[in-house]
mmCIF file of C-alpha atoms in Angstrom:
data_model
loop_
_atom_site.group_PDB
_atom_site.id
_atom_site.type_symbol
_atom_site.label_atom_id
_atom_site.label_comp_id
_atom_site.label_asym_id
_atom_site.label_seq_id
_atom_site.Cartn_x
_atom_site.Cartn_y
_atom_site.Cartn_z
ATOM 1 C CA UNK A 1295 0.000 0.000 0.000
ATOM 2 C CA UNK A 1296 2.569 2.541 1.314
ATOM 3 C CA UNK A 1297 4.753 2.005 -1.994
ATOM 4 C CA UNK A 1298 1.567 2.270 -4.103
ATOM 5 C CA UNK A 1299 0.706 5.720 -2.666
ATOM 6 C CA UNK A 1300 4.330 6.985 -2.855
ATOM 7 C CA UNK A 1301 4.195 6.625 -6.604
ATOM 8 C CA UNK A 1302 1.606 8.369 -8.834
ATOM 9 C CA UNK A 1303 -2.000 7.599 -8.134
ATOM 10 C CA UNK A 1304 -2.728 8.375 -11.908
ATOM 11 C CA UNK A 1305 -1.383 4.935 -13.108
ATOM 12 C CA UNK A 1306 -4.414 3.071 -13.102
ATOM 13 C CA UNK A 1307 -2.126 -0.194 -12.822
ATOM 14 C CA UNK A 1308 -0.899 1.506 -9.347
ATOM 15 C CA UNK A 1309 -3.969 2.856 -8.426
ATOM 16 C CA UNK A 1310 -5.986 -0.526 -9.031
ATOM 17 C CA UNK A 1311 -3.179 -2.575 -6.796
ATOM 18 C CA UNK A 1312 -3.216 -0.206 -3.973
ATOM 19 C CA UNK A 1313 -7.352 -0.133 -3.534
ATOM 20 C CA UNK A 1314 -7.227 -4.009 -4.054
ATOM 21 C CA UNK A 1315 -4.685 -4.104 -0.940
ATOM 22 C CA UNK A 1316 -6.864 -1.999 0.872
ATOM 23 C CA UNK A 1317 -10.177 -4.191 0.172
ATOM 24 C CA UNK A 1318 -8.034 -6.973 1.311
ATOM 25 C CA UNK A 1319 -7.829 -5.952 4.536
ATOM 26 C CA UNK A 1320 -11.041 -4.469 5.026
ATOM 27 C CA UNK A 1321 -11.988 -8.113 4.327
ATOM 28 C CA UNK A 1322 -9.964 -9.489 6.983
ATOM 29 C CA UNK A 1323 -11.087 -6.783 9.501
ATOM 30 C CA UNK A 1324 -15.052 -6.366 8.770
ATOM 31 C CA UNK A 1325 -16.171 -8.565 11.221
ATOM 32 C CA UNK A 1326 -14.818 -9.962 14.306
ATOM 33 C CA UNK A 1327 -13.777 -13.023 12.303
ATOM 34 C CA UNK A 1328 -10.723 -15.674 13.739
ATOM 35 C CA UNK A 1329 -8.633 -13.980 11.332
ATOM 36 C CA UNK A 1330 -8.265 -10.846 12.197
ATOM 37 C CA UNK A 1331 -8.295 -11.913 16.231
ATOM 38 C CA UNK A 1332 -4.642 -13.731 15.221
ATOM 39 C CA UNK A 1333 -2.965 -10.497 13.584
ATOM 40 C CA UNK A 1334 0.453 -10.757 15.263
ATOM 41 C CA UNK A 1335 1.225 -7.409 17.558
ATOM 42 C CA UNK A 1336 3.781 -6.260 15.040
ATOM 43 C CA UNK A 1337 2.042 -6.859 11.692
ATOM 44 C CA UNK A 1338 -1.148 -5.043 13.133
ATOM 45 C CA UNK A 1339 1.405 -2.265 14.531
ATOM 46 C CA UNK A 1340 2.789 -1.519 11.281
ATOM 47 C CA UNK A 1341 -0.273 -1.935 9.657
ATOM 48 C CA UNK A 1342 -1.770 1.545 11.844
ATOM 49 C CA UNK A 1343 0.829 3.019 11.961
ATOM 50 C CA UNK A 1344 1.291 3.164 7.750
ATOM 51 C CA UNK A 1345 -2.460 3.884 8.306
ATOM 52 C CA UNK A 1346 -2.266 6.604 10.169
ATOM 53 C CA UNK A 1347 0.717 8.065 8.468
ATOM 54 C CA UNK A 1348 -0.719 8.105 4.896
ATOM 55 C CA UNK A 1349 -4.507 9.336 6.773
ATOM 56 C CA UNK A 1350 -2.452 12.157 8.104
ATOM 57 C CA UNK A 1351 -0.420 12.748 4.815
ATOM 58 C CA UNK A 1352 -0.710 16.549 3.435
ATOM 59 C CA UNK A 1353 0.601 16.269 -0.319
ATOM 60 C CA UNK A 1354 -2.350 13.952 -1.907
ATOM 61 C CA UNK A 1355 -4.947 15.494 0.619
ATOM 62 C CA UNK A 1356 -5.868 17.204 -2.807
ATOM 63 C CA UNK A 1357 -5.900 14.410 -5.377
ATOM 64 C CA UNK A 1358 -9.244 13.029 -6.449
ATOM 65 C CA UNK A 1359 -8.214 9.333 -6.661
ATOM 66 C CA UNK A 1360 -6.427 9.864 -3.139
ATOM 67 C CA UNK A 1361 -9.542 10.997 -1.483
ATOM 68 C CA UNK A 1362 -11.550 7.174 -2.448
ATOM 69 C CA UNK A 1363 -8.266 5.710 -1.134
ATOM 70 C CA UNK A 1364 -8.479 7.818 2.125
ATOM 71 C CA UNK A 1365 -12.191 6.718 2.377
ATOM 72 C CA UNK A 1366 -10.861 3.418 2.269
ATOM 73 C CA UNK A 1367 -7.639 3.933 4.490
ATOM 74 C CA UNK A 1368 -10.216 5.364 6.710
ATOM 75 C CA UNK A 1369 -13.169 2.866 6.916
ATOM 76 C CA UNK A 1370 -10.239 0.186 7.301
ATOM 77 C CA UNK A 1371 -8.640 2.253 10.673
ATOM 78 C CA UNK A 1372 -12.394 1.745 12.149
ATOM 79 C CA UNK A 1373 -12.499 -2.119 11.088
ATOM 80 C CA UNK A 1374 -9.242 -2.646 12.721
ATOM 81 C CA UNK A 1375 -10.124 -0.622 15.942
ATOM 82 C CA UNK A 1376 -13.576 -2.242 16.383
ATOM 83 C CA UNK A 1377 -12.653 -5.777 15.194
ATOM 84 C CA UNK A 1378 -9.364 -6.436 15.825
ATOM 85 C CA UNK A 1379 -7.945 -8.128 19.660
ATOM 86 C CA UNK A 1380 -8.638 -5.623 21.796
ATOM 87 C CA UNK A 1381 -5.118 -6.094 23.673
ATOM 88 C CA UNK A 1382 -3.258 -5.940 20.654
ATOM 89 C CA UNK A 1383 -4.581 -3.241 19.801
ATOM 90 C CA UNK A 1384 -4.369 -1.145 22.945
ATOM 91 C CA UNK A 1385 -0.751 -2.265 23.303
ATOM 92 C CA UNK A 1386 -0.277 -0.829 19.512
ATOM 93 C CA UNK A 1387 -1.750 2.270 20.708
ATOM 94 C CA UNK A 1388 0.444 2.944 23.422
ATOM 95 C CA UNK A 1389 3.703 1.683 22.089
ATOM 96 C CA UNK A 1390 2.775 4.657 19.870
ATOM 97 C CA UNK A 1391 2.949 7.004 22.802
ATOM 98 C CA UNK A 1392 6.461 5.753 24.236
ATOM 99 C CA UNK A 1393 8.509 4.940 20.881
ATOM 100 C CA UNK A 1394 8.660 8.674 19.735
ATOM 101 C CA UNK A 1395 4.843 9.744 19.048
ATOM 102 C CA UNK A 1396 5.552 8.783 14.682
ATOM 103 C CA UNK A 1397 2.726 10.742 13.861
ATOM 104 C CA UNK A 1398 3.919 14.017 15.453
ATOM 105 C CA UNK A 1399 7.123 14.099 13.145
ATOM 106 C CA UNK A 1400 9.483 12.351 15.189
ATOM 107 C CA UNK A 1401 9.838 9.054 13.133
ATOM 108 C CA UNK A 1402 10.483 9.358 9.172
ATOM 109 C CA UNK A 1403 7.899 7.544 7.465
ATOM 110 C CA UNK A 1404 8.323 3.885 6.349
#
């Protein structure tokens, strides 16, 4: 996804890859499913924290096609939040707050 949205959104190729990515996991995560309750603590990290990077991400906030993958991005936070295990997700969360807040500029983005 985060490769996808680095390079230009106009190549319907890229485009079409990144929004199947993002369906992908919105299938694992709409419903409280076994699946999603096995996401190891790191994949699930790095998962919202890309998330939230590329949610928070100021030079396609503009684009057309980046708005109906920030939709997406968006709707598949929520899954992961309401759907996900709980603990791993909490323990995401706050890992955020101790390893050097990435979303207030104090980690490059991956």
């Amino acid at each position: 996804i985060a490769s996808g949205l680095e390079s230009d959104l106009k190549d319907e190729n890229v485009f079409r890859v990144v929004k199947y990515s993002l369906n992908a996991a919105h299938v694992l995560f709409t419903d409280p499913s076994e699946g999603s309750r096995y996401v190891k603590d790191s994949t699930l990290g790095s998962l919202i924290e890309e998330l939230l990077l590329r949610l928070h991400e100021q030079k396609f906030q503009r684009d057309e096609a980046y708005e109906v993958l920030m939709k997406g991005m968006n709707e598949l936070m929520m899954n992961i939040l309401h759907n996900a295990n709980a603990n791993h997700v909490f323990t995401v969360l706050i890992r955020f707050l101790y390893e050097g807040a990435p979303l207030s500029g104090g980690r490059e983005v991956t």
